[in-house]
Short mmCIF file of C-alpha atoms in Angstrom, two decimals:
data_model
loop_
_atom_site.label_atom_id
_atom_site.label_comp_id
_atom_site.label_asym_id
_atom_site.label_seq_id
_atom_site.Cartn_x
_atom_site.Cartn_y
_atom_site.Cartn_z
CA THR A 23 19.58 5.65 11.89
CA PRO A 24 20.05 1.91 11.33
CA LYS A 25 16.33 1.16 11.90
CA ALA A 26 15.27 3.70 9.28
CA GLU A 27 17.78 2.31 6.77
CA LEU A 28 16.53 -1.22 7.44
CA TYR A 29 12.90 -0.13 6.94
CA ILE A 30 13.76 1.64 3.68
CA GLY A 31 15.63 -1.43 2.46
CA LEU A 32 12.70 -3.72 3.26
CA LEU A 33 10.28 -1.32 1.61
CA LYS A 34 12.40 -1.06 -1.55
CA GLU A 35 12.72 -4.85 -1.76
CA ALA A 36 8.94 -5.27 -1.43
CA VAL A 37 8.36 -2.66 -4.16
CA ARG A 38 10.94 -4.34 -6.39
CA ARG A 39 9.17 -7.68 -5.92
CA ASP A 40 5.71 -6.18 -6.62
CA MET A 41 6.94 -4.44 -9.75
CA LYS A 42 8.62 -7.58 -11.08
CA GLU A 43 5.70 -9.92 -10.34
CA SER A 44 3.11 -7.60 -11.85
CA GLY A 45 5.09 -6.51 -14.90
CA ALA A 46 4.11 -2.91 -14.22
CA PRO A 47 5.92 -0.17 -16.15
CA LEU A 48 8.83 1.31 -14.21
CA VAL A 49 7.25 4.78 -14.24
CA PHE A 50 4.72 3.52 -11.65
CA TRP A 51 7.34 2.63 -9.01
CA ASP A 52 6.42 5.62 -6.83
CA TYR A 53 2.75 4.62 -6.72
CA CYS A 54 3.78 1.11 -5.74
CA LEU A 55 6.00 2.53 -3.00
CA GLU A 56 3.16 4.71 -1.70
CA ARG A 57 0.84 1.68 -1.59
CA ARG A 58 3.42 -0.44 0.26
CA ALA A 59 4.10 2.33 2.80
CA ARG A 60 0.37 2.82 3.42
CA VAL A 61 -0.14 -0.92 3.98
CA HIS A 62 2.85 -1.01 6.33
CA ASN A 63 1.58 1.95 8.35
CA LEU A 64 -1.92 0.47 8.63
CA THR A 65 -0.78 -2.99 9.75
CA ALA A 66 -0.41 -3.81 13.46
CA LYS A 67 3.15 -4.51 14.64
CA SER A 68 4.52 -6.43 17.60
CA ASN A 69 6.10 -3.25 19.01
CA PHE A 70 5.26 -3.07 22.72
CA LYS A 71 5.00 0.74 22.55
CA LEU A 72 2.05 0.47 20.16
CA HIS A 73 0.06 -1.88 22.40
CA GLY A 74 -1.17 -4.00 19.47
CA ARG A 75 -2.22 -1.01 17.40
CA ASN A 76 -0.71 0.32 14.20
CA SER A 77 1.27 3.51 13.77
CA HIS A 78 -1.56 5.25 11.90
CA GLU A 79 -3.99 4.64 14.75
CA VAL A 80 -1.52 5.87 17.36
CA THR A 81 -0.74 9.03 15.40
CA MET A 82 -4.19 9.94 14.04
CA GLY A 83 -6.41 8.48 16.76
CA GLU A 84 -8.55 6.53 14.29
CA GLU A 85 -8.36 3.08 12.76
CA GLY A 86 -7.24 2.90 9.17
CA ASP A 87 -8.79 0.70 6.49
CA ILE A 88 -6.73 -1.22 3.91
CA SER A 89 -9.57 -3.31 2.50
CA ASN A 90 -9.59 -1.18 -0.65
CA LEU A 91 -5.86 -1.88 -1.15
CA TRP A 92 -6.08 -5.65 -0.73
CA ARG A 93 -9.16 -6.23 -2.85
CA PHE A 94 -6.91 -6.10 -5.92
CA GLY A 95 -3.20 -6.81 -6.29
CA TRP A 96 -0.69 -4.18 -7.33
CA TYR A 97 -1.22 -3.18 -10.97
CA GLU A 98 -4.07 -5.62 -11.49
CA TRP A 99 -6.64 -4.86 -14.14
CA CYS A 100 -10.14 -4.14 -12.93
CA ILE A 101 -13.33 -2.87 -14.52
CA PHE A 102 -14.81 0.39 -13.28
CA ARG A 103 -18.28 1.45 -14.28
CA ASP A 104 -19.38 4.99 -13.68
CA ARG A 105 -23.08 4.62 -12.93
CA LYS A 106 -23.69 8.36 -13.41
CA ALA A 107 -22.53 8.25 -17.03
CA PRO A 108 -25.14 7.32 -19.63
CA PHE A 109 -24.90 3.77 -20.97
CA PRO A 110 -23.08 3.69 -24.34
#
């Protein structure tokens, strides 16, 4: 359908922009696409059928959380420390 093709085009353009801005290796494009789709599905739209909610909430019956996705940018370095592992 035309709406689905438009959505896919917008999603691909957003992924292309993220990949270019971050300098991420091309092999990670599918992870970037998954992240973009998750953010899109967890963001409220102005669709009157959703009544101010997002598609994830309407489908699953629970609010989604994207705070873990927006804390860091796409392909941004971060330090992770496993507190269960002994210190070097």
